[in-house]
PDB file of C-alpha atoms in Angstrom:
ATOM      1  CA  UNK A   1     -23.652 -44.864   9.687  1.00  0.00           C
ATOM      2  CA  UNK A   2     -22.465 -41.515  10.377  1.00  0.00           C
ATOM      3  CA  UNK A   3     -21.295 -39.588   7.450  1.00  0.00           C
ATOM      4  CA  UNK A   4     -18.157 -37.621   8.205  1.00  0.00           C
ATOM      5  CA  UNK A   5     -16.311 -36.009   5.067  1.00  0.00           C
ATOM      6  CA  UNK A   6     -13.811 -33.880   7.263  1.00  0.00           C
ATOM      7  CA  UNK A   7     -10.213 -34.478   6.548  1.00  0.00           C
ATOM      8  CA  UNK A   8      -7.263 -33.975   8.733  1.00  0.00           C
ATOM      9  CA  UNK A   9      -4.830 -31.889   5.908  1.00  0.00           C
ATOM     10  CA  UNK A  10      -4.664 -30.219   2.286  1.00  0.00           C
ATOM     11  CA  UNK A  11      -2.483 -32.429   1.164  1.00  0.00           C
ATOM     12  CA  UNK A  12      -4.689 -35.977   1.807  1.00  0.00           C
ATOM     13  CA  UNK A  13      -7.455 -34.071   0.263  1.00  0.00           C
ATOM     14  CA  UNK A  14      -5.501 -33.557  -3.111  1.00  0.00           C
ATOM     15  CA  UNK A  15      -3.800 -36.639  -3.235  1.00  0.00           C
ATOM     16  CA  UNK A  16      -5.835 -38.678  -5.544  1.00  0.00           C
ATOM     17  CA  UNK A  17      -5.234 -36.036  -8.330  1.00  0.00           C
ATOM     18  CA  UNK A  18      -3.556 -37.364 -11.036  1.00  0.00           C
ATOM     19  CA  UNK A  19      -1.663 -36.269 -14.253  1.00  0.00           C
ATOM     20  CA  UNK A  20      -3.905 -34.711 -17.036  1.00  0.00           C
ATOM     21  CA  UNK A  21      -6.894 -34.364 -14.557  1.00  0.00           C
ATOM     22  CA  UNK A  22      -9.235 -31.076 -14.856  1.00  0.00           C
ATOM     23  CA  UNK A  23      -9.715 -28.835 -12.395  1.00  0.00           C
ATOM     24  CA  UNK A  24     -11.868 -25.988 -11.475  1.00  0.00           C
ATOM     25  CA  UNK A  25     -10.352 -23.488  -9.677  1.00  0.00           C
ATOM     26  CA  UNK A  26     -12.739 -20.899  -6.996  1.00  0.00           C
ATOM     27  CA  UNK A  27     -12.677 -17.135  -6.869  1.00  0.00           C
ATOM     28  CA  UNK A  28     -13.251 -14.311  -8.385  1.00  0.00           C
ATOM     29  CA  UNK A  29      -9.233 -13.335  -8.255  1.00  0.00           C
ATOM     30  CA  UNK A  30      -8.258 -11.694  -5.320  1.00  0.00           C
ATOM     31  CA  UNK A  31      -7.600 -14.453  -2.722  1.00  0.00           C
ATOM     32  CA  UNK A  32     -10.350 -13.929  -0.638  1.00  0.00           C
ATOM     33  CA  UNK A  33     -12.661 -16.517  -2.523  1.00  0.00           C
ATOM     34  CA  UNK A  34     -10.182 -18.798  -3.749  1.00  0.00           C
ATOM     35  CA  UNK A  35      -8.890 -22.241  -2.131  1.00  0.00           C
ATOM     36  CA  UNK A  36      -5.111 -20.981  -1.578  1.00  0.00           C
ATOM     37  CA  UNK A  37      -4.248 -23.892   0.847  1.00  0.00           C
ATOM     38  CA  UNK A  38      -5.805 -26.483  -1.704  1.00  0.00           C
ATOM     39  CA  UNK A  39      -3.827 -24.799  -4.322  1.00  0.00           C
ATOM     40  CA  UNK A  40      -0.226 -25.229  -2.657  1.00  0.00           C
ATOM     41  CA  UNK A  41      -1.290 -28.569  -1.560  1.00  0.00           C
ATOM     42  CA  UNK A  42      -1.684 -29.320  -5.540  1.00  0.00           C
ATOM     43  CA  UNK A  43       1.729 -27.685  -6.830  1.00  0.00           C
ATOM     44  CA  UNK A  44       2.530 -29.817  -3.802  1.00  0.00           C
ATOM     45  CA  UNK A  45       1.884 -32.731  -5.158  1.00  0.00           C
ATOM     46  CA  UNK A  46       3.019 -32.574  -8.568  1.00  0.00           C
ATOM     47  CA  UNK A  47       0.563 -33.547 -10.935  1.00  0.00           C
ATOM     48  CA  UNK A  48       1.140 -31.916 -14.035  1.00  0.00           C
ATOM     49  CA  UNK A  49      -0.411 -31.657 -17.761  1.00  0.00           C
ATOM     50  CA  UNK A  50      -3.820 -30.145 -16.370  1.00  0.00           C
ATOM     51  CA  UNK A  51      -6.549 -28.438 -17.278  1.00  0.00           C
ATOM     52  CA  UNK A  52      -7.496 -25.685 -15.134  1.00  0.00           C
ATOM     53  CA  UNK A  53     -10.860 -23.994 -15.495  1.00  0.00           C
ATOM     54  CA  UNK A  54     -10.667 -20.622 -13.333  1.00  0.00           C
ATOM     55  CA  UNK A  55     -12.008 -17.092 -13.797  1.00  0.00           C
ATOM     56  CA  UNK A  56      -8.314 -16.257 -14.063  1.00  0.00           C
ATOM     57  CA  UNK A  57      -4.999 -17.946 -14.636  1.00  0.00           C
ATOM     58  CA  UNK A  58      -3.189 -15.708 -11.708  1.00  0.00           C
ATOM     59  CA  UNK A  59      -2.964 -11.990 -11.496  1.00  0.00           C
ATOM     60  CA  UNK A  60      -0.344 -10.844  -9.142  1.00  0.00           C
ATOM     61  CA  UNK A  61      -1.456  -9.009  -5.560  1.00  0.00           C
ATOM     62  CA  UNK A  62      -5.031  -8.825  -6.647  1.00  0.00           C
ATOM     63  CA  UNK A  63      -7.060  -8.952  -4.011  1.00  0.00           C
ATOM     64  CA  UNK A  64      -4.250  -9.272  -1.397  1.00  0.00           C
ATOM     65  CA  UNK A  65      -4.248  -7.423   1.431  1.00  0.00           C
ATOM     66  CA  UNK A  66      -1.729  -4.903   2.755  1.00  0.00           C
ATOM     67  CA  UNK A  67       1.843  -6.685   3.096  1.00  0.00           C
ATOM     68  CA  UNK A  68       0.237  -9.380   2.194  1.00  0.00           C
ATOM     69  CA  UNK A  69       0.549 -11.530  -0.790  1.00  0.00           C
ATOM     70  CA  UNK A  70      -2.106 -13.925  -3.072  1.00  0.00           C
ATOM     71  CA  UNK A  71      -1.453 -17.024  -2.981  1.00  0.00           C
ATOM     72  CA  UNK A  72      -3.171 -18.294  -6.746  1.00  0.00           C
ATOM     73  CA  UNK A  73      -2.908 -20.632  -9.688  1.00  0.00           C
ATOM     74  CA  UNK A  74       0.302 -18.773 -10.638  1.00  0.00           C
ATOM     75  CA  UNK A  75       2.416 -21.577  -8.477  1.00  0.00           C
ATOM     76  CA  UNK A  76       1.033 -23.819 -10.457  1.00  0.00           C
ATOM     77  CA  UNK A  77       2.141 -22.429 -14.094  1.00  0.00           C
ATOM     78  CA  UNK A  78       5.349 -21.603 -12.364  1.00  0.00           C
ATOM     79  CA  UNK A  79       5.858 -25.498 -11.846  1.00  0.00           C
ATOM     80  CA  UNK A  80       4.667 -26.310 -14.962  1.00  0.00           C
ATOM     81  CA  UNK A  81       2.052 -28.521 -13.921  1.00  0.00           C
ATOM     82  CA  UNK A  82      -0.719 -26.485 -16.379  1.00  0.00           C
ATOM     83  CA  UNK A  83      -0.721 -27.786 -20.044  1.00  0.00           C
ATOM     84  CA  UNK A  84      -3.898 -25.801 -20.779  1.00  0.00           C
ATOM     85  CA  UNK A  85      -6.248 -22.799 -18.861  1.00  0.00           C
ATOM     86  CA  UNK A  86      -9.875 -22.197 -19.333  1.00  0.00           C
ATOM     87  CA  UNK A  87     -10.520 -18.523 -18.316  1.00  0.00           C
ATOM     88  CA  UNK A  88     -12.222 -15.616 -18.478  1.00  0.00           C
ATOM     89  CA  UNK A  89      -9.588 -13.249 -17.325  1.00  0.00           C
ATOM     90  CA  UNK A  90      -6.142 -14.433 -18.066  1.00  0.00           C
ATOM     91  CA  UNK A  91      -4.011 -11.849 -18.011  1.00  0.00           C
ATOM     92  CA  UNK A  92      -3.763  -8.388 -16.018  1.00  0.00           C
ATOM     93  CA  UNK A  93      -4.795  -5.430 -17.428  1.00  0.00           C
ATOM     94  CA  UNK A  94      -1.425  -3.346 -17.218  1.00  0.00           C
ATOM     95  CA  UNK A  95       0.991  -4.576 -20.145  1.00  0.00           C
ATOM     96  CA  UNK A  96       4.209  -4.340 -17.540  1.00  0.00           C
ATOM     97  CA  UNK A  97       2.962  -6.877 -15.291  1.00  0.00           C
ATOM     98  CA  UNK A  98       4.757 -10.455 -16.806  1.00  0.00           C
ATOM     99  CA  UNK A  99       2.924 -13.679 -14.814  1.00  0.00           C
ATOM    100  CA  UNK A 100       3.874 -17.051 -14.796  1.00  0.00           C
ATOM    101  CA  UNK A 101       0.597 -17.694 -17.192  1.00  0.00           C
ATOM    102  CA  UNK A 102       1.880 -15.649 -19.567  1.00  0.00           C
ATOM    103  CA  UNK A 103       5.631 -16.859 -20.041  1.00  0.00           C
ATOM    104  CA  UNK A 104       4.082 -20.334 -20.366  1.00  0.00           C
ATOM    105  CA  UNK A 105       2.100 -19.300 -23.273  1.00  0.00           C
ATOM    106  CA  UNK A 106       4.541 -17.312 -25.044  1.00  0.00           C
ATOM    107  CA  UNK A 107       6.887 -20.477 -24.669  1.00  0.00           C
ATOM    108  CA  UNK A 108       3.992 -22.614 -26.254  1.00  0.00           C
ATOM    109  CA  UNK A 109       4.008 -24.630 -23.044  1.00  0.00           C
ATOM    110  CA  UNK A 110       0.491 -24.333 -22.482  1.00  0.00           C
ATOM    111  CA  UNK A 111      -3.057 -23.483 -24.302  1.00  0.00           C
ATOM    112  CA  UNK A 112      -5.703 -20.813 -23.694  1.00  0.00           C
ATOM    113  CA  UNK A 113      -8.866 -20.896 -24.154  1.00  0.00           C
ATOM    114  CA  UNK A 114     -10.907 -17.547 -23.515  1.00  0.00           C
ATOM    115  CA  UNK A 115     -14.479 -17.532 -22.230  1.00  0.00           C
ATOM    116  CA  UNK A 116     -16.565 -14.679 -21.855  1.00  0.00           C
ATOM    117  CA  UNK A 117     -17.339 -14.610 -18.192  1.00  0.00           C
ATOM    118  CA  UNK A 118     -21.122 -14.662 -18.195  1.00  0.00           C
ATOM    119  CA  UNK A 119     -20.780 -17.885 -20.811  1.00  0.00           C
ATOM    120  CA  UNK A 120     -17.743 -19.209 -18.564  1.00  0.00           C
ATOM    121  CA  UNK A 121     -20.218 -19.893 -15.380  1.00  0.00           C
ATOM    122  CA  UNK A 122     -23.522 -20.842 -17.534  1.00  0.00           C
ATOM    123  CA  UNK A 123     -21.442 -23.361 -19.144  1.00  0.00           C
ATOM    124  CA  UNK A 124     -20.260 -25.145 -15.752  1.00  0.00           C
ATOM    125  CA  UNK A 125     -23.802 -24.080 -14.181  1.00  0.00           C
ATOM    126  CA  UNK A 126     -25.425 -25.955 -17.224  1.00  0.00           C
ATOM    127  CA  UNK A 127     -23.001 -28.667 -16.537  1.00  0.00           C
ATOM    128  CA  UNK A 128     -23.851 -29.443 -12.844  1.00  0.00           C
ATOM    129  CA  UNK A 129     -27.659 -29.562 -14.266  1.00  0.00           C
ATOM    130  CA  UNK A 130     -26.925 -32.059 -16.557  1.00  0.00           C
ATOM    131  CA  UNK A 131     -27.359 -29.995 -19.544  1.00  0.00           C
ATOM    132  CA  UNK A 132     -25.160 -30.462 -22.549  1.00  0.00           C
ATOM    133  CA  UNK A 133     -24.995 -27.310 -24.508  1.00  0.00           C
ATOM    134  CA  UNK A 134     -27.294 -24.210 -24.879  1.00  0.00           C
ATOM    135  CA  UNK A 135     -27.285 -21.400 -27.443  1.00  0.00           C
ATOM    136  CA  UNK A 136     -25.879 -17.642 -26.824  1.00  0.00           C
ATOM    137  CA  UNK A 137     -25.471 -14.148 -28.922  1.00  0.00           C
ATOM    138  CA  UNK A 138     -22.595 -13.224 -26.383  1.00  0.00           C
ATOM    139  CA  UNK A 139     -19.537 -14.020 -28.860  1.00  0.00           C
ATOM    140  CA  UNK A 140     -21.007 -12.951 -32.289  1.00  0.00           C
ATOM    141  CA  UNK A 141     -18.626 -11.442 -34.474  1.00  0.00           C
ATOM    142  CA  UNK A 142     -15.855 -11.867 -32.960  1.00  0.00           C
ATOM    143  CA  UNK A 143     -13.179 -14.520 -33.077  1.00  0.00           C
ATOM    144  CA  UNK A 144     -15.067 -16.708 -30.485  1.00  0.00           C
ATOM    145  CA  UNK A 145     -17.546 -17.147 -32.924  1.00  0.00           C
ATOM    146  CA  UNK A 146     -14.839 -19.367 -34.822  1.00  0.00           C
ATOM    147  CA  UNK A 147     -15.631 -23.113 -35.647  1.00  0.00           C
ATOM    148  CA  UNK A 148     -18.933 -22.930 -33.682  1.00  0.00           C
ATOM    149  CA  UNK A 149     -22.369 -23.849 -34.486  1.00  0.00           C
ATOM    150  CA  UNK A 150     -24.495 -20.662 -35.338  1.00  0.00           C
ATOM    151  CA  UNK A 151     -28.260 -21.169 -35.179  1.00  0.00           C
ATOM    152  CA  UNK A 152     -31.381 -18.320 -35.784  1.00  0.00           C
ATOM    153  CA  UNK A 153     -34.142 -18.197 -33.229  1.00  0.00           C
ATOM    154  CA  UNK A 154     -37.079 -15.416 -33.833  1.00  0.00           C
ATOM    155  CA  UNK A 155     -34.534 -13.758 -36.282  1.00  0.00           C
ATOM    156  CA  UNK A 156     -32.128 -13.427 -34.114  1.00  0.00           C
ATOM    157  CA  UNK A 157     -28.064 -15.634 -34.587  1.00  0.00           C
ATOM    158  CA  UNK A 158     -26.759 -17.610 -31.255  1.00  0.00           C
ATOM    159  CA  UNK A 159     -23.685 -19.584 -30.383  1.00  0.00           C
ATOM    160  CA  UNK A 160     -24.008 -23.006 -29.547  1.00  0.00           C
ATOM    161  CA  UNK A 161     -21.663 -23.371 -26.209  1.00  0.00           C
ATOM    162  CA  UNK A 162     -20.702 -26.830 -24.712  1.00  0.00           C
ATOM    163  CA  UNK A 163     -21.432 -27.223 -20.913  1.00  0.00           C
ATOM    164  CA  UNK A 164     -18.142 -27.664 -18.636  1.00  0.00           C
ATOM    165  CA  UNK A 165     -17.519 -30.175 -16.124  1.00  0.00           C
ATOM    166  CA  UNK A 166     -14.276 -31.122 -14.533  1.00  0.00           C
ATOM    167  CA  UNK A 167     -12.599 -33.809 -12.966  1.00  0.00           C
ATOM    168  CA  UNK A 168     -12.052 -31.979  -9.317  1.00  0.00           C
ATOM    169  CA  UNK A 169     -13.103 -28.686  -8.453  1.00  0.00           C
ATOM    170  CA  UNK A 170     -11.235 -27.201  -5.574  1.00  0.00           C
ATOM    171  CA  UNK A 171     -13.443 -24.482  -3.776  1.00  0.00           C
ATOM    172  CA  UNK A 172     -13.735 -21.771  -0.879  1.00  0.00           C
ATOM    173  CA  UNK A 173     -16.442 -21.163   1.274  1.00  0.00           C
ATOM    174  CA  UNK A 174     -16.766 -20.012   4.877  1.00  0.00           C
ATOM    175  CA  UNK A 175     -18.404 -22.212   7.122  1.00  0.00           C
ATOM    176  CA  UNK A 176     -19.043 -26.021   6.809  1.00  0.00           C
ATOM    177  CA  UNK A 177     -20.536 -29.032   8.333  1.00  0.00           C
ATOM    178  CA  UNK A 178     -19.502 -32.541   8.473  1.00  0.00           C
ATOM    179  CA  UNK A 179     -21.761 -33.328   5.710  1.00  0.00           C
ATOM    180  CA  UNK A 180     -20.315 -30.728   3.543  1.00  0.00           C
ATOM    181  CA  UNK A 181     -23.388 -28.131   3.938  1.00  0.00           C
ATOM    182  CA  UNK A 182     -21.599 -24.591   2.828  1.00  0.00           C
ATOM    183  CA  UNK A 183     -21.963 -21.177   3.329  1.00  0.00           C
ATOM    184  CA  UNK A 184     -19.824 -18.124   1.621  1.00  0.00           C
ATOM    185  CA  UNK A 185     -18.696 -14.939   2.891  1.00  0.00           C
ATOM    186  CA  UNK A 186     -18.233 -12.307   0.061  1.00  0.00           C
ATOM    187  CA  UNK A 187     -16.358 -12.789  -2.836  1.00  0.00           C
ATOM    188  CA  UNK A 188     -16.047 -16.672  -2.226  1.00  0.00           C
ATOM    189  CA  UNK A 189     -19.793 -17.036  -3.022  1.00  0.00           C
ATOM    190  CA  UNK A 190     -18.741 -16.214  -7.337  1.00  0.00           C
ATOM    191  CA  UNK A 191     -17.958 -18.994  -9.205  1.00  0.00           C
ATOM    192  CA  UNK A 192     -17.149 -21.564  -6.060  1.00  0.00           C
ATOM    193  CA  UNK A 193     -21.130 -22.752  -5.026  1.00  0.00           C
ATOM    194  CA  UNK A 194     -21.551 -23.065  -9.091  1.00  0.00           C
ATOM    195  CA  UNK A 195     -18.253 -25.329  -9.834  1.00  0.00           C
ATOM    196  CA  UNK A 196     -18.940 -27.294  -6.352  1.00  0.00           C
ATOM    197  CA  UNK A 197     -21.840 -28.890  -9.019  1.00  0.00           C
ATOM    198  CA  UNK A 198     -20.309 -29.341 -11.848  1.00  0.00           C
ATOM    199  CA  UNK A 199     -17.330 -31.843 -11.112  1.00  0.00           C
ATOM    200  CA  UNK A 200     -16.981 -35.709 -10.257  1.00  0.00           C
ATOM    201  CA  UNK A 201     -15.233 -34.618  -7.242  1.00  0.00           C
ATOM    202  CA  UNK A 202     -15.915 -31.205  -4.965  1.00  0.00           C
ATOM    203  CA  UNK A 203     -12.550 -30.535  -2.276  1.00  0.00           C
ATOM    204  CA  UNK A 204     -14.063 -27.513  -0.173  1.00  0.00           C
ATOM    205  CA  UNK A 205     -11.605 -25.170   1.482  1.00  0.00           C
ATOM    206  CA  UNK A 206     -13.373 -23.650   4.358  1.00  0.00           C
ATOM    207  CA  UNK A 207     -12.773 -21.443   7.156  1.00  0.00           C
ATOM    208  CA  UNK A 208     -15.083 -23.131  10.100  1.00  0.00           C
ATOM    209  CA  UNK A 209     -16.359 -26.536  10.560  1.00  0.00           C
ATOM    210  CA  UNK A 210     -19.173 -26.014  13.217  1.00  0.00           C
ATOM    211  CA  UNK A 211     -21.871 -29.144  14.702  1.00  0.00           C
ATOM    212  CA  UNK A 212     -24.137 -30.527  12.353  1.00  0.00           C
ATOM    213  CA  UNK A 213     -27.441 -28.965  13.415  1.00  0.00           C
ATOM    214  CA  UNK A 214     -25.659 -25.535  13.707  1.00  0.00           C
ATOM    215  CA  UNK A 215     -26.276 -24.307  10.346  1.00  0.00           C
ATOM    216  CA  UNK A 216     -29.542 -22.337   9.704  1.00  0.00           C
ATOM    217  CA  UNK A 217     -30.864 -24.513   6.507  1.00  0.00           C
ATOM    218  CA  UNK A 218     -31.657 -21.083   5.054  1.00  0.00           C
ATOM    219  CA  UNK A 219     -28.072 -20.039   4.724  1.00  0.00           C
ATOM    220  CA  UNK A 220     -26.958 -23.102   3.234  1.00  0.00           C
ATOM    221  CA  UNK A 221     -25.990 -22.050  -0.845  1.00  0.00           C
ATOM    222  CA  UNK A 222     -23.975 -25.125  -1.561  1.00  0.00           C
ATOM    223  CA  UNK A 223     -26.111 -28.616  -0.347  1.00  0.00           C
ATOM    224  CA  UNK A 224     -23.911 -31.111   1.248  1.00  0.00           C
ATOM    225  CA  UNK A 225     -24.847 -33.734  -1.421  1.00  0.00           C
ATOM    226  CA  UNK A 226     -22.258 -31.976  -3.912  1.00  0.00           C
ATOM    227  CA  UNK A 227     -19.291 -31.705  -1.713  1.00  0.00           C
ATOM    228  CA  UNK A 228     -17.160 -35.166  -1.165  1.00  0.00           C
ATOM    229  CA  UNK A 229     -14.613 -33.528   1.098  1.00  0.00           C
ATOM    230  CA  UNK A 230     -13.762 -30.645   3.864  1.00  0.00           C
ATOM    231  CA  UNK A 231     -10.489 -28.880   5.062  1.00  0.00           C
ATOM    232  CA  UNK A 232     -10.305 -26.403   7.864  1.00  0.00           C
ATOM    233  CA  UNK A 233      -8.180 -23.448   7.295  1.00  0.00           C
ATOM    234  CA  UNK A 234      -6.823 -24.095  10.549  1.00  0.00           C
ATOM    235  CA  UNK A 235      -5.305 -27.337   9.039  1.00  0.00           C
ATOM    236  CA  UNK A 236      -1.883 -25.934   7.505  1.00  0.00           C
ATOM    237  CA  UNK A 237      -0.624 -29.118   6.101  1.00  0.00           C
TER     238      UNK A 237
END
């Protein structure tokens, strides 16, 4: 039987998620590498107390170009739908910029918890390998370090960090097959071909779906056995 994991909109692709599901979230923040269309489709839909698990939790214009403007998890904190973010980055770096994120937390409407990014993606890259927790020194001394496991190796202290998986991951990448075989373009190819491993369920975003055969095997980054379903970007619904 031929396997086929195209769909025909955004909105089919999301509709399965379901209230107080996690969710990892593509890109590195401008809107280049994230899964915009995926996103709407989501604030779309309505589901709310989630956990999202994103290098960011929405900075404003980043990334956008000219006239333009990024389209991120901020609609989603906006609609309340985000009861707590996982991220690396969560706020912009000028003090004048006010996002959605960041009214939500002052409100006590939603959680943070900060990652440092290098810990962030070995933690979901550990959990698409099926590894449960690994020791770091990225964290010492600092309030990070608080309530974790500490542990000496060859005289030296490390962290014991938890893996991450999610429920969904929603991701970008640039050309696809109908089996789900992906390849990036720039900034998409950051934290999206890790998270497509680490989730029950991988939604890819992409901007091509071309013949199977098409693909050179040795530009394939994310295998087609991780990814359970494809949107073109030419879909719009």
């Amino acid at each position: 039987m031929a396997v086929n994991k195209v769909l025909s909109s955004f909105s089919e692709a999301v509709a399965d998620i379901r209230d107080g599901a996690s969710i990892m979230l593509g890109g590195f923040g401008g809107s280049g590498g994230m899964p915009s269309s995926l996103i709407v489709a989501l604030r779309d839909l309505g589901a709310r107390d989630l956990t999202i698990i994103s290098n960011t939790a929405g900075l404003p214009g980043f990334g956008a170009k000219a006239g333009e403007e990024a389209t991120n998890m901020s609609i989603l904190f906006e609609n309340r739908q985000v009861s707590k973010a996982i991220a690396t980055f969560p706020v912009p770096r000028s003090a004048s910029v006010d996002t959605p994120f960041q009214k939500r937390l002052r409100a006590g409407e939603v959680e943070l918890e900060v990652v440092p990014q290098g810990t962030f993606v070995e933690r979901i890259r550990a959990g698409g390998a099926g590894i449960p927790a690994f020791y770091t020194p990225t964290g010492l001394g600092t309030p990070l370090a608080e309530g974790k496991e500490h542990r000496e190796f060859d005289g030296r202290h490390y962290l014991l960090e938890h893996a991450l998986r999610a429920d969904y991951a929603l991701i970008r990448a640039h050309i696809s097959d109908a089996w789900g075989n992906l390849t990036y373009k720039g900034t998409s190819r950051t934290f999206n071909p890790t998270m497509a491993t680490a989730a029950d369920v991988t939604i890819a975003e992409v901007d091509e779906i071309v013949e199977l055969g098409t693909l050179n095997p040795e530009s394939v980054v994310t295998q087609g056995i991780y990814v359970d379903r494809i949107v073109s970007r030419e879909t719009r619904s």
